[in-house]
């Protein structure tokens, strides 16, 4: 009780210390480069970390003093005090340092002690370099003189969360020591997991202190673990101190919690204990088989490691915190060297008001403010050198750059490294140093080596089970009033049957564990329930899942998880039809009127073009106008049967004819195939061709009550809600379709394919028109991140592969009420859009051929016009010459004659030029 009173008094004094401290009246000035510089160190000497840190700090001081390039004439002197993991003793030790002109303190080791003495460091402006206080809430905003010279648990918990996400676990259990170190570390883990859609399902806090102090030992640990063993999650993160951690592993092994199915992830307390006490922990290794542990990644130094064995006498080994303790001394040494180079002077000031405030009995007036504390702090934060732990440099948040961790797997009598984590690259099998060298695009695949898990298994544990004392899962089953083949309730009970129920039961039976569940009916039994509302209740936690004909659509996947689809689905249009007889004019039906017209037009065009190209040189295309018109018509139509008897003499004519015959071949083949189908297959006709037809009309459209089709038609297709008619049963479907839209019924029904197939199995007057315009499926719904969704998906795939899924489908959904025949709904006629490319090619060929032909004609006309003498009426004469040139018969032997004519015209032109010169 007395210690509590003293503690409260001292804390009160510290909180008021800032009010009384001002610039002191007495100054203790030293030389610019004093002979001795005092620093302090405060940590727990007999702890796992403290034993190593003590040797490392002493060796660091010795190495600094032996190095002539650092401090240069000044000796670094250190005084160590043990806090015994007590906040009170740590505070007292810190106050004692303030009486001895200490310029910096290495430590404390404990986050709890760091929270307390950081207040003292703030007031007295003495930098505090902690090599082991990893609590992420030790903020530089609250404690500006606190500097963490090791890695924060913020990074360690990020590494743990990435491991959990890598193995696709979604829920973990956290066991932690209930102090600043444990609580704040677990809070950081919770935030890191939430960023990856994972969470801590249960937190088990253990009071700090030894068993003798608290009476909290093996039996209490056993109570906690028994409670955890009854829970669902099997992934356990252990964030405690070594003594309690080893006790937890021992109890867990006794309870069978170190066997197949469990996952244990220990933070870096375990690796520190193994590194420093490994020879003495051989009797504890059997309790930790398969555990994953993290260790701060430090390149280290082989020479220092070997030297450390000699310094410790081989009684304990070096851990990463020892390396950080060693580097902390060097950080202070480099900062002091820069401090002196900048003209810094070690001086302290006392506050006389402490003695005037009635506190003289406590001798607080002996404490001094370090006048150069701010300058030394800035130099510490500007550190930039290579230490045993790697690159020593602080970022803008006062954290060491390049945080990284080794991931260890405890196996046999030791451990092996299965990977690494770094803040820049995530998980990798390469060391952060090698990975930085090999990175090309700034990213890589997240990977780890294989792990041997508890129970000596190499396959990844599932990470969760159904607890033995867990409640039955409440699985909602919709009460349908139509299409009960899919799901229906047995009268007088909560049991259900149907296609969906059989698939679910068969899938659950394939799971490697038992799933306790009970079906809970959903709906009023008078109309089909809203599946969107059912999904919302799952997300709200009212139900643990839902089994039924639930379509997987986008707005539902945003709030729940679905299994692999077990039935293909999608919206289709159902409409009434009538049979079409072939009739006397069936031969006209293969082509649309537009295609008929364009085809006939091109027959005339091609005939005309060939006539023009052949008229001057081919006697078969000459004669009286009547004969020429008949020739054009006969030639063009006879090409339809490839029976044209007129030969083509010109090259251009042959090219045009060749292209046209290819077009005719395609048109002929298409016409023949379409006509054959019309005459041999019973054709069915419907004014509704699909969803596009419904969009263009104002006809009423039916849909099934409770289906997502209503919102899809309104929101996605843009159909007015006033046109939609809810229908509840297959009989209502048939009645509405037979009435039609004009008589109060509907023109068509939009529904999911499985319902439509069942409806059409005994309704032979209706057919599916158009194509399925959505693609989806049916699945079982579960809350977000439910592991059941993943495992049942695997089971559904197994059912599909072994044929059981098809057998269940045939059992419930195969009906043969309507006789199947070869009747099909009338396919669309062949339209111009299917052939416009061919007509375009043919038209271009005709145009190019005519262009070349007329270029040749006009060229000859120009030559003749130049040779003829000018006279009156030249315009009409030229037109007559052009027409006669086009119509005249051209003899192939005229080439020689053309050469003679060209020479004569040239001679006449020379004569005219000579006569003109004589006149001049």
Short mmCIF file of C-alpha atoms in Angstrom, two decimals, residues 13-22 123 351 353:
data_model
loop_
_atom_site.label_atom_id
_atom_site.label_comp_id
_atom_site.label_asym_id
_atom_site.label_seq_id
_atom_site.Cartn_x
_atom_site.Cartn_y
_atom_site.Cartn_z
CA UNK A 13 5.29 15.62 -9.12
CA UNK A 14 6.29 14.68 -12.65
CA UNK A 15 3.07 16.03 -14.14
CA UNK A 16 3.72 19.38 -12.46
CA UNK A 17 7.40 19.41 -13.28
CA UNK A 18 6.94 21.29 -16.55
CA UNK A 19 5.29 24.20 -14.75
CA UNK A 20 8.26 24.79 -12.48
CA UNK A 21 11.12 24.15 -14.89
CA UNK A 22 12.49 27.26 -16.63
CA UNK A 123 10.93 18.01 -19.47
CA UNK A 351 15.47 25.28 -11.55
CA UNK A 353 11.81 26.95 -7.89
#
